[in-house]
CSV table of C-alpha atoms in Angstrom, one decimal:
chain,number,residue,atom,x,y,z
A,1,MET,CA,-2.2,-91.3,-51.4
A,2,ALA,CA,1.1,-89.8,-50.3
A,3,ILE,CA,1.2,-86.2,-49.1
A,4,THR,CA,3.2,-84.3,-51.7
A,5,VAL,CA,5.7,-81.6,-50.4
A,6,LEU,CA,7.7,-78.8,-52.0
A,7,ILE,CA,10.7,-77.5,-50.1
A,8,ALA,CA,11.7,-73.9,-50.5
A,9,ASP,CA,14.9,-72.8,-48.8
A,10,ASP,CA,18.0,-71.0,-50.0
A,11,GLN,CA,20.3,-73.4,-48.2
A,12,ALA,CA,21.0,-76.6,-50.0
A,13,MET,CA,21.8,-78.5,-46.9
A,14,VAL,CA,18.4,-77.6,-45.4
A,15,ARG,CA,16.6,-78.7,-48.5
A,16,GLN,CA,18.5,-82.0,-48.7
A,17,GLY,CA,18.2,-82.7,-45.0
A,18,PHE,CA,14.4,-82.0,-44.8
A,19,GLY,CA,13.9,-83.7,-48.1
A,20,ALA,CA,15.6,-86.9,-46.9
A,21,LEU,CA,13.7,-86.9,-43.5
A,22,LEU,CA,10.3,-86.4,-45.2
A,23,ALA,CA,11.0,-88.9,-48.1
A,24,ALA,CA,11.7,-91.6,-45.5
A,25,GLN,CA,8.2,-91.4,-44.3
A,26,PRO,CA,5.8,-93.9,-46.0
A,27,ASP,CA,3.0,-91.4,-46.4
A,28,ILE,CA,5.0,-88.4,-47.6
A,29,SER,CA,6.6,-87.7,-51.1
A,30,VAL,CA,8.9,-84.9,-51.7
A,31,VAL,CA,8.1,-83.7,-55.3
A,32,GLY,CA,10.5,-80.8,-55.7
A,33,ASP,CA,12.6,-78.1,-54.1
A,34,ALA,CA,13.4,-74.4,-54.8
A,35,ALA,CA,16.3,-72.2,-53.9
A,36,ASP,CA,14.4,-68.9,-53.8
A,37,GLY,CA,10.8,-67.5,-53.6
A,38,ARG,CA,10.4,-67.0,-57.4
A,39,ILE,CA,11.2,-70.7,-58.1
A,40,ALA,CA,9.0,-71.8,-55.2
A,41,VAL,CA,6.0,-70.1,-56.9
A,42,THR,CA,6.8,-71.4,-60.3
A,43,GLU,CA,7.2,-75.0,-58.9
A,44,ALA,CA,4.1,-74.7,-56.7
A,45,LYS,CA,2.1,-73.8,-59.8
A,46,ARG,CA,3.6,-76.6,-61.8
A,47,LEU,CA,3.5,-79.4,-59.2
A,48,ARG,CA,0.5,-78.4,-57.2
A,49,PRO,CA,1.9,-80.0,-54.0
A,50,ASP,CA,-0.2,-80.5,-50.9
A,51,VAL,CA,2.2,-78.7,-48.7
A,52,VAL,CA,5.0,-76.0,-49.3
A,53,LEU,CA,7.7,-75.8,-46.7
A,54,MET,CA,8.6,-72.2,-47.2
A,55,ASP,CA,11.6,-70.4,-45.6
A,56,VAL,CA,10.8,-66.9,-44.6
A,57,ARG,CA,14.1,-65.3,-45.7
A,58,MET,CA,15.2,-66.0,-49.3
A,59,PRO,CA,16.8,-64.2,-52.2
A,60,GLN,CA,14.9,-62.9,-55.3
A,61,MET,CA,11.5,-63.1,-53.6
A,62,ASN,CA,11.2,-63.7,-49.8
A,63,GLY,CA,9.1,-66.4,-48.4
A,64,LEU,CA,6.2,-63.9,-47.5
A,65,GLU,CA,5.9,-62.6,-51.0
A,66,ALA,CA,6.1,-66.2,-52.4
A,67,ALA,CA,3.4,-67.4,-49.9
A,68,ARG,CA,1.2,-64.5,-51.1
A,69,ALA,CA,1.5,-65.4,-54.6
A,70,ILE,CA,0.8,-69.1,-54.0
A,71,LEU,CA,-2.2,-68.5,-51.6
A,72,ALA,CA,-3.7,-65.9,-54.0
A,73,ALA,CA,-3.6,-68.4,-56.8
A,74,GLY,CA,-6.7,-70.1,-55.4
A,75,PHE,CA,-5.6,-73.7,-56.2
A,76,ASP,CA,-8.2,-76.4,-55.9
A,77,PRO,CA,-7.4,-78.4,-54.0
A,78,PRO,CA,-5.6,-75.9,-52.0
A,79,VAL,CA,-1.8,-75.7,-51.7
A,80,ARG,CA,-1.0,-75.2,-48.0
A,81,VAL,CA,2.0,-73.2,-46.9
A,82,LEU,CA,4.0,-73.9,-43.7
A,83,MET,CA,6.5,-71.1,-43.0
A,84,LEU,CA,10.0,-72.1,-41.8
A,85,THR,CA,12.2,-69.6,-39.6
A,86,THR,CA,15.3,-69.7,-37.6
A,87,PHE,CA,14.1,-66.9,-35.4
A,88,ASP,CA,12.0,-67.3,-32.2
A,89,ILE,CA,10.2,-64.2,-33.1
A,90,ASP,CA,9.9,-63.1,-36.7
A,91,ASP,CA,8.2,-59.9,-37.9
A,92,TYR,CA,6.7,-61.8,-40.7
A,93,VAL,CA,4.7,-64.2,-38.6
A,94,TYR,CA,1.6,-62.0,-38.2
A,95,GLU,CA,1.3,-61.0,-41.8
A,96,ALA,CA,1.9,-64.5,-43.1
A,97,LEU,CA,-0.9,-65.9,-41.0
A,98,SER,CA,-3.1,-63.0,-42.2
A,99,LEU,CA,-2.4,-64.1,-45.7
A,100,GLY,CA,-3.5,-67.6,-44.9
A,101,ALA,CA,-0.3,-69.5,-44.2
A,102,SER,CA,-1.1,-72.7,-42.2
A,103,GLY,CA,1.4,-72.1,-39.5
A,104,PHE,CA,5.1,-71.6,-38.5
A,105,LEU,CA,7.8,-74.0,-37.5
A,106,LEU,CA,11.3,-73.3,-36.2
A,107,LYS,CA,14.0,-74.9,-38.4
A,108,ASP,CA,15.6,-76.4,-35.3
A,109,ALA,CA,12.4,-78.3,-34.3
A,110,PRO,CA,12.8,-82.0,-33.6
A,111,ALA,CA,12.4,-84.2,-36.7
A,112,GLU,CA,9.2,-85.7,-35.5
A,113,GLU,CA,7.7,-82.3,-35.2
A,114,LEU,CA,8.5,-81.5,-38.7
A,115,VAL,CA,6.8,-84.7,-39.9
A,116,ARG,CA,3.8,-84.1,-37.7
A,117,ALA,CA,3.6,-80.5,-39.0
A,118,VAL,CA,3.4,-81.6,-42.6
A,119,ARG,CA,0.7,-84.1,-41.8
A,120,VAL,CA,-1.3,-81.6,-39.7
A,121,VAL,CA,-1.2,-78.9,-42.4
A,122,ALA,CA,-1.9,-81.4,-45.2
A,123,ASP,CA,-5.0,-82.5,-43.4
A,124,GLY,CA,-6.3,-78.9,-43.6
A,125,GLU,CA,-5.6,-77.7,-40.0
A,126,ALA,CA,-3.4,-74.9,-39.1
A,127,LEU,CA,-0.3,-75.7,-37.0
A,128,LEU,CA,-1.4,-73.7,-34.0
A,129,ALA,CA,-1.4,-76.3,-31.2
A,130,PRO,CA,2.4,-76.3,-30.5
A,131,THR,CA,3.4,-74.0,-27.8
A,132,ILE,CA,6.0,-72.2,-29.9
A,133,THR,CA,3.4,-71.2,-32.5
A,134,ARG,CA,1.0,-69.8,-29.9
A,135,ARG,CA,3.9,-67.8,-28.4
A,136,LEU,CA,4.9,-66.5,-31.8
A,137,ILE,CA,1.4,-65.3,-32.5
A,138,ALA,CA,1.0,-63.8,-29.1
A,139,ASP,CA,4.4,-62.0,-29.0
A,140,VAL,CA,4.1,-60.6,-32.5
A,141,THR,CA,0.7,-59.4,-31.7
A,142,ARG,CA,1.9,-57.5,-28.7
A,143,ARG,CA,5.0,-56.2,-30.4
A,144,ARG,CA,3.1,-54.8,-33.3
A,145,SER,CA,0.6,-53.1,-30.9
A,146,VAL,CA,-2.4,-54.4,-32.9
A,147,ALA,CA,-5.3,-52.1,-32.2
A,148,ARG,CA,-7.9,-54.1,-30.4
A,149,THR,CA,-11.4,-52.8,-30.5
A,150,PRO,CA,-14.5,-54.3,-29.1
A,151,ALA,CA,-15.3,-57.6,-30.9
A,152,ALA,CA,-15.6,-57.1,-34.6
A,153,PRO,CA,-19.3,-56.5,-35.8
A,154,ALA,CA,-19.2,-59.9,-37.7
A,155,LEU,CA,-18.6,-61.7,-34.4
A,156,ASN,CA,-22.1,-60.7,-33.4
A,157,THR,CA,-23.4,-63.0,-36.1
A,158,LEU,CA,-22.1,-66.0,-34.2
A,159,THR,CA,-24.0,-68.1,-31.8
A,160,PRO,CA,-22.6,-68.4,-28.3
A,161,ARG,CA,-21.5,-72.0,-29.1
A,162,GLU,CA,-19.9,-70.8,-32.3
A,163,ARG,CA,-18.1,-68.0,-30.4
A,164,GLU,CA,-16.9,-70.5,-27.8
A,165,VAL,CA,-15.5,-72.8,-30.6
A,166,LEU,CA,-13.7,-69.8,-32.2
A,167,GLU,CA,-12.1,-69.0,-28.9
A,168,LEU,CA,-10.8,-72.6,-28.6
A,169,VAL,CA,-9.6,-72.6,-32.1
A,170,ALA,CA,-7.6,-69.4,-31.5
A,171,LYS,CA,-6.1,-71.0,-28.4
A,172,GLY,CA,-4.7,-73.7,-30.6
A,173,LEU,CA,-7.0,-76.6,-30.0
A,174,SER,CA,-7.7,-79.1,-32.7
A,175,ASN,CA,-11.2,-80.4,-33.5
A,176,THR,CA,-10.6,-83.5,-31.4
A,177,GLU,CA,-9.5,-81.4,-28.5
A,178,ILE,CA,-12.4,-79.0,-28.8
A,179,ALA,CA,-14.8,-82.0,-28.9
A,180,ALA,CA,-13.4,-83.3,-25.6
A,181,ALA,CA,-13.5,-79.9,-24.0
A,182,LEU,CA,-17.1,-79.3,-25.0
A,183,PHE,CA,-18.3,-82.9,-24.6
A,184,VAL,CA,-19.7,-83.0,-28.1
A,185,ALA,CA,-19.0,-85.1,-31.2
A,186,GLU,CA,-16.1,-84.2,-33.3
A,187,GLN,CA,-18.4,-83.9,-36.3
A,188,THR,CA,-20.4,-81.4,-34.5
A,189,VAL,CA,-17.3,-79.3,-33.9
A,190,LYS,CA,-16.4,-79.5,-37.6
A,191,THR,CA,-19.9,-78.2,-38.4
A,192,HIS,CA,-19.4,-75.3,-35.9
A,193,VAL,CA,-16.1,-74.5,-37.4
A,194,SER,CA,-17.4,-74.5,-40.9
A,195,LYS,CA,-20.3,-72.1,-39.9
A,196,VAL,CA,-17.8,-69.8,-38.2
A,197,PHE,CA,-15.6,-69.6,-41.3
A,198,SER,CA,-18.5,-68.9,-43.5
A,199,LYS,CA,-20.0,-66.2,-41.3
A,200,LEU,CA,-16.7,-64.4,-40.9
A,201,GLY,CA,-15.4,-64.9,-44.4
A,202,LEU,CA,-12.3,-66.9,-43.2
A,203,ARG,CA,-10.3,-69.3,-45.3
A,204,ASP,CA,-8.8,-71.4,-42.5
A,205,ARG,CA,-7.8,-71.6,-38.9
A,206,ALA,CA,-4.8,-69.4,-39.1
A,207,GLN,CA,-7.1,-66.5,-40.2
A,208,ALA,CA,-9.5,-67.4,-37.4
A,209,VAL,CA,-6.6,-66.9,-34.9
A,210,VAL,CA,-5.6,-63.6,-36.4
A,211,LEU,CA,-9.2,-62.3,-36.1
A,212,ALA,CA,-9.6,-63.5,-32.6
A,213,TYR,CA,-6.5,-61.7,-31.5
A,214,GLU,CA,-7.3,-58.5,-33.4
A,215,SER,CA,-10.8,-58.3,-32.1
A,216,GLY,CA,-9.7,-58.9,-28.5
A,217,LEU,CA,-11.8,-62.1,-28.3
A,218,VAL,CA,-8.6,-63.8,-27.1
A,219,VAL,CA,-5.9,-61.9,-25.3
A,220,PRO,CA,-2.1,-62.9,-25.7
A,221,GLY,CA,-0.4,-64.4,-22.9
């Protein structure tokens, strides 16, 4: 089945351009668009798309507030939110990832990167592998002077292998890349990731990255 996408951006040209690009893909269907955050929330609830491309800065309700409302709705299957921004470093990045957004993408990214991002997010993974996203997370974490304490108590419930997997997830590696790095089967990695999420009460990989940075398990840079 085609990946369904809702595009939320206050600029009509952006909506139309992204819509045409994505609609041209055989496995992606653009089911709607929204010119502000309030409409994005309403349309997400009505259409239940696989992915919402959400501009950070919009009128009526900004992208962060809209993402919060969509992610808090607890849709099943989940609606993934991929944030869009024109800024290299945006103050909303860290909070959006904390809320459960599946990643960030710059609006001037190459067309193939946008298409790939939609596919990655729809598949349930966070868009954390691209260098730009890792830099965004690291820079915003530094700028906000997030208090890093010794590893959070919950991390002590992880086995050494689970902690190792969490570190690699936080560094932006996909399950396939982690499997290659640890010389294990990809299904084994998926099992470890699932156990890490369960033990730490995480919804997705984006939240895993935030926790890893906050606890000091992974140091930006």
